[in-house]
Every structure is written in C-alpha cells, then in structure tokens.
GROMACS .gro file of C-alpha atoms in nm:
model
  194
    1UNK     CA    1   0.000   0.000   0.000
    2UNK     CA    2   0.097   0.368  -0.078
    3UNK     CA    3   0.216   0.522   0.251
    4UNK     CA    4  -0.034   0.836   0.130
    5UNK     CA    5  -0.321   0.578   0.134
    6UNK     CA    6  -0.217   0.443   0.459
    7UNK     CA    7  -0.149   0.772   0.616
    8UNK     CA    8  -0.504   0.866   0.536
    9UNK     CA    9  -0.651   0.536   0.652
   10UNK     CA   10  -0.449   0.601   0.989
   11UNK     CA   11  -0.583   0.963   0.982
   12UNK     CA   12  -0.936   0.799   0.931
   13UNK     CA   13  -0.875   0.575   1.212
   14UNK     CA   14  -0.770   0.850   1.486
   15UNK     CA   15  -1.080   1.117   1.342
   16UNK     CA   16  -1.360   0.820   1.434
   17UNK     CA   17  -1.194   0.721   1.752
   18UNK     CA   18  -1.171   1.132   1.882
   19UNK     CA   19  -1.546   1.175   1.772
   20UNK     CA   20  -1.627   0.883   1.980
   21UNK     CA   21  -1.418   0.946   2.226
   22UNK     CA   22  -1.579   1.291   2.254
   23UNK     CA   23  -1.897   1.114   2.386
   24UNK     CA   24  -1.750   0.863   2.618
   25UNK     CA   25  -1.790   0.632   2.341
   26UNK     CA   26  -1.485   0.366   2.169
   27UNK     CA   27  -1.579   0.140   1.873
   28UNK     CA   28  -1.679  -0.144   2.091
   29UNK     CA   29  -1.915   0.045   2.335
   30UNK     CA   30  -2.034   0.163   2.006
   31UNK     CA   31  -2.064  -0.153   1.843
   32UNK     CA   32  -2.276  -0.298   2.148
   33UNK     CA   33  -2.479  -0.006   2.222
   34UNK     CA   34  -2.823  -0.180   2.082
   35UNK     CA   35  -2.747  -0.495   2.267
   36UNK     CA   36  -2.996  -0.564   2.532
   37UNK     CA   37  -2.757  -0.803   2.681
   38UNK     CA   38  -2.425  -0.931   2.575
   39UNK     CA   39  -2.381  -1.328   2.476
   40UNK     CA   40  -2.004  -1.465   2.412
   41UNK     CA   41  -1.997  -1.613   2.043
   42UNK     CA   42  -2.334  -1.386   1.914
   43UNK     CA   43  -2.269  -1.137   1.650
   44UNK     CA   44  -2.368  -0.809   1.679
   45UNK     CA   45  -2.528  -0.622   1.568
   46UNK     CA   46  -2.793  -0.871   1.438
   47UNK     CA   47  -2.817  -0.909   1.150
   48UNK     CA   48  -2.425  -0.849   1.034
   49UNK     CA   49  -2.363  -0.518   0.840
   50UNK     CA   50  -2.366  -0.559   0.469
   51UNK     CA   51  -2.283  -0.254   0.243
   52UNK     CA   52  -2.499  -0.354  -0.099
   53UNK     CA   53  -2.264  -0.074  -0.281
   54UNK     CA   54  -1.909  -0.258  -0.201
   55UNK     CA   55  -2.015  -0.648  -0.079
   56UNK     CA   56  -1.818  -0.577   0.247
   57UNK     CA   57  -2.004  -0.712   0.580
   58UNK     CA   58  -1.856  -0.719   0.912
   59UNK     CA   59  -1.983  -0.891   1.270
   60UNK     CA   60  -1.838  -0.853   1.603
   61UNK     CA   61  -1.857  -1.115   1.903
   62UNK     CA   62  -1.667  -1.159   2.221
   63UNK     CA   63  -1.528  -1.432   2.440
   64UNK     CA   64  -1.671  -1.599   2.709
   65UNK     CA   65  -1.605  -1.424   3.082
   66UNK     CA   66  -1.394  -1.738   3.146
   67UNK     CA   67  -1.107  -1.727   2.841
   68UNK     CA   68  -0.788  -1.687   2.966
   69UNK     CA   69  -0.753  -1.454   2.662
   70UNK     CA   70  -1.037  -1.211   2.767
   71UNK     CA   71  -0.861  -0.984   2.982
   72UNK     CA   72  -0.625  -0.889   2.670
   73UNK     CA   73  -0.906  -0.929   2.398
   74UNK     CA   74  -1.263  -0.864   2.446
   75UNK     CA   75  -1.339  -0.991   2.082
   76UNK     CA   76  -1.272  -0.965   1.739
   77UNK     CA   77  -1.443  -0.829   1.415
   78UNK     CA   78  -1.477  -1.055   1.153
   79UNK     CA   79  -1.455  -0.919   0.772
   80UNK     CA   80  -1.593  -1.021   0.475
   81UNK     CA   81  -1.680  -0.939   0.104
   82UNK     CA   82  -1.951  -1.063  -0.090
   83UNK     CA   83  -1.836  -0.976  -0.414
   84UNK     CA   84  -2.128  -1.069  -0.561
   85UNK     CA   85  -2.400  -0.925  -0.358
   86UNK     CA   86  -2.603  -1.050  -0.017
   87UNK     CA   87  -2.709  -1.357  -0.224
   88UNK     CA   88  -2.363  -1.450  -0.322
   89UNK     CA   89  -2.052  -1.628  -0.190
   90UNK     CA   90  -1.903  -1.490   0.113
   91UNK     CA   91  -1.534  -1.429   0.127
   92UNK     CA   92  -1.357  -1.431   0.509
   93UNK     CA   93  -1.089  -1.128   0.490
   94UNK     CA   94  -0.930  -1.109   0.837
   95UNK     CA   95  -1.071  -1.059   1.244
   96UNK     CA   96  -0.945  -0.731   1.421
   97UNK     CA   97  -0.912  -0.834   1.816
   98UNK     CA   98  -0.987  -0.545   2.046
   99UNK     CA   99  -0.895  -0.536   2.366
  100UNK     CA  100  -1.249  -0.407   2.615
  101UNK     CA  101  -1.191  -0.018   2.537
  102UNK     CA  102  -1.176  -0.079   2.166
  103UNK     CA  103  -0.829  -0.068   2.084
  104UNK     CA  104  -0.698  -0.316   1.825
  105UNK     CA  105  -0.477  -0.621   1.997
  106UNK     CA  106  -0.431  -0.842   1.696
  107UNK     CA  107  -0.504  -0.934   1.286
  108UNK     CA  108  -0.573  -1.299   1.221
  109UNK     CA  109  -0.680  -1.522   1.008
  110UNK     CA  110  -0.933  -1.839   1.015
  111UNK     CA  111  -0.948  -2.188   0.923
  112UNK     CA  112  -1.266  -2.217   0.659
  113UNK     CA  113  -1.448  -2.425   0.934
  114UNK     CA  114  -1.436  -2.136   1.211
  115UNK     CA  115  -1.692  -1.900   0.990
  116UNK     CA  116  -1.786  -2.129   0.709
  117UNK     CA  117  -1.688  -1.890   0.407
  118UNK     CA  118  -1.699  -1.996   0.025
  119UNK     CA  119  -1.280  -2.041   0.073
  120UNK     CA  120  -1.076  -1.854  -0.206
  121UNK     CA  121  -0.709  -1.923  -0.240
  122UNK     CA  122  -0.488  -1.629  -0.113
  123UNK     CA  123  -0.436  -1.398  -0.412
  124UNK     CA  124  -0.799  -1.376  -0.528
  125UNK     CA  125  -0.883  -1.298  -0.169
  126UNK     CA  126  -0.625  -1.078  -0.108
  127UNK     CA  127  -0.756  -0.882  -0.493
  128UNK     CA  128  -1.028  -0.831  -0.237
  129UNK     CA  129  -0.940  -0.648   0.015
  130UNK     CA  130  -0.982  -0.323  -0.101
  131UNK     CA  131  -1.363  -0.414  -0.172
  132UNK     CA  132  -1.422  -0.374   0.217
  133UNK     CA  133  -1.535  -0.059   0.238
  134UNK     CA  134  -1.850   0.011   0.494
  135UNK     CA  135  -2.048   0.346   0.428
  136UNK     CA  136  -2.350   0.190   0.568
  137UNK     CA  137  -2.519   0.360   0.894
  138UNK     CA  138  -2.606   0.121   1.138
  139UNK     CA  139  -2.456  -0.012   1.416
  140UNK     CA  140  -2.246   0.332   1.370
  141UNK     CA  141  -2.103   0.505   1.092
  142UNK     CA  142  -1.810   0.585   1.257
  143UNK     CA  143  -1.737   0.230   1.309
  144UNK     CA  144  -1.815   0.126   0.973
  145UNK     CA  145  -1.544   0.377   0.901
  146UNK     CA  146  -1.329   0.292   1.148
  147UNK     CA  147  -1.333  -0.104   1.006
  148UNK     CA  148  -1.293   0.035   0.661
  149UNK     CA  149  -0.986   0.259   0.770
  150UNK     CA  150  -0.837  -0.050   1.006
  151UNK     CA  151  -0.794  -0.223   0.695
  152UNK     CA  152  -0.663  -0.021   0.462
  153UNK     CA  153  -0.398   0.072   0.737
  154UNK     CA  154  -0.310  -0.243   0.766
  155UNK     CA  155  -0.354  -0.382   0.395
  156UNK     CA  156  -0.020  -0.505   0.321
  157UNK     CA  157   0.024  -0.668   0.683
  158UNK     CA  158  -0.335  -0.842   0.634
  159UNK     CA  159  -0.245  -0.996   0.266
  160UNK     CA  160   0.097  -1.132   0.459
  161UNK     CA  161  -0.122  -1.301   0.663
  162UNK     CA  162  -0.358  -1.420   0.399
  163UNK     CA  163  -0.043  -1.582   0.188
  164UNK     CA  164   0.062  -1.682   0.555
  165UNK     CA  165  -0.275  -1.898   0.626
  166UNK     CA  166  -0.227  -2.067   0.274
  167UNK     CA  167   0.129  -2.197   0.363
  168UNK     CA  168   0.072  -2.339   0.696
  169UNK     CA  169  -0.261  -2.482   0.539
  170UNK     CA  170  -0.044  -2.628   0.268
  171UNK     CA  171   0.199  -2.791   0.557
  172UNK     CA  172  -0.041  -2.911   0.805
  173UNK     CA  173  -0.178  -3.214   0.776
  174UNK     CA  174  -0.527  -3.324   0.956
  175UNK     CA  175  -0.635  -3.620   1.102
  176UNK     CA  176  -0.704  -3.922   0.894
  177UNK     CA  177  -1.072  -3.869   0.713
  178UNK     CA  178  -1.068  -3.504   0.783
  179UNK     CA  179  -1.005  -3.236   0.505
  180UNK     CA  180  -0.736  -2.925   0.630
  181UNK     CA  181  -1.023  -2.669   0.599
  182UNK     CA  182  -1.256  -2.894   0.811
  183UNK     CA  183  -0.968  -2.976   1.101
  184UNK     CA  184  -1.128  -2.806   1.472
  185UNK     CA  185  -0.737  -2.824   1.572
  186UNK     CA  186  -0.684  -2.575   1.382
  187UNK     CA  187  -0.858  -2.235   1.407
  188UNK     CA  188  -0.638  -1.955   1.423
  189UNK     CA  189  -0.379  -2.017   1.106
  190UNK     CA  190  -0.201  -1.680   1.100
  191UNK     CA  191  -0.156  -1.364   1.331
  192UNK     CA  192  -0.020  -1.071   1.409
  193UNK     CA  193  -0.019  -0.890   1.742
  194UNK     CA  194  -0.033  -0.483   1.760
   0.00000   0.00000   0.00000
C-alpha cells in the first residue's frame, strides 16, 4: 500500500476514535450499544452489516467471561466481502481483536471451518481487500469507518497473513478422514499482534 493511502486510513482511524471518544464512546461500546444483553460467540449487531454498494459485511462477538484470553481481547471483528452481492458467496478477509476499550490487539486469520466462508485461495482474496469498504449507517457510521480505515492501514500486513494462512494450510496435515479446511485443531492459522 501507498504510505499516502495508509497515512489517510491512519488519519481515518484517529478522526472516528476522537469523535467517539468525545462522547465517552470507543468502537466497541459503540458496536454494542443496541445490545440488550451481551452473549459470548453472538454477532452483533444482528443481523451483520452488509454494504450492498461494495459487498463488504462485518460482525463482532466476544469471548466468554472465562477465556484466559479475555482480559487482553474482548473480541474480534470478523470481515468479509460478498463480491457478488447478499445472495452470493461470502469471502472471510481477516478478524481485528480489540482489547475491552476498543483498541486493536491483533489481525488474524481463520481456518474455513471457524466462519464457514466460500474459501478462495490467497491472491484472489487478497484482490479483495480493497472491496471492504462500509459506508453503511447502522450499528455506527463511525465504526463502519473505522473497520474500513483499520484495513486499509493495515492492507499489506493483512495480505501477509492471507499468503501466511495458505502456507501453513499447505503444511499441516489433519487427522485421517478429515479435510485441512474442516480440522477443529486448527482455528487460528495466521496472526499478528499490535
């Protein structure tokens, strides 16, 4: 990525958190305002936020109280593109961790099994990253933005990881009469910590 493109997406990123910051607010509180209650492993908000325009959607959900990784992460955002509209396949991009004030923690990838996406080798996937791009309202346009932004910041890092998770696919092997994509051993294939 351009360093112009990043600085902007970086630019984007510190604009949305100030205005929310401004009311008390961080992407997460943000995220879960509408919640009546919060549930570890339900996306929010309900139903997942689809921009029709671009084919990028986007869910948050946390961990249960109990994960030793909770203190440090709260939960991640998973990102997608349906580059072919709502009806279409669904491509898996990358999850942004945040830590319980909002803050970013950690980029990773997922085994195919973990959020049952139509699975596309890394280069076509990585041709879509630049699809995700949120200008949809709801939960929060600031953190549609701020996904969008979070992104493009990290572009370059995110297709590492993406060419990453096809490689240590491409190594692992899975128990007899179960297929790489399908193996529960494996979940998290690639990450990077913040």
């Amino acid at each position: 990525m351009m360093s112009e493109a990043r600085d902007r997406a970086l630019q984007e990123i510190a604009f949305c958190e100030q205005v929310l910051a401004k009311g008390g607010f961080n992407v997460l509180t943000e995220t879960l305002r509408d919640a009546p209650s919060i549930t570890a492993w339900t996306h929010y908000p309900q139903p997942d936020v689809f921009d029709p325009q671009t084919g990028a959607q986007w869910f948050y959900h946390c961990h249960p109280a109990d994960d030793p990784e909770g203190a440090i992460e709260h939960g991640h955002f998973h990102c997608f593109v349906r580059p072919l509209g709502a009806d279409g396949p669904i491509h898996h991009l990358v999850a942004i961790g945040v830590d319980p004030y909002g803050k970013p923690v950690r980029l990773f990838t997922v085994n195919q099994w973990v959020v049952g996406d139509d699975w596309l080798d890394a280069e076509p996937t990585i041709g879509l990253l630049e699809r995700f791009d949120v200008h949809m309202p709801r939960p929060s346009y600031l953190v549609n933005r701020w996904l969008t932004a979070t992104t493009a910041a990290h572009e370059d890092a995110i297709a590492g990881l993406i060419r990453e998770r096809d490689a240590v696919l491409a190594r692992h092997v899975a128990p007899a009469g179960t297929s790489i994509r399908e193996d529960r051993e494996l979940e998290v294939v690639s990450e990077l910590r913040l």
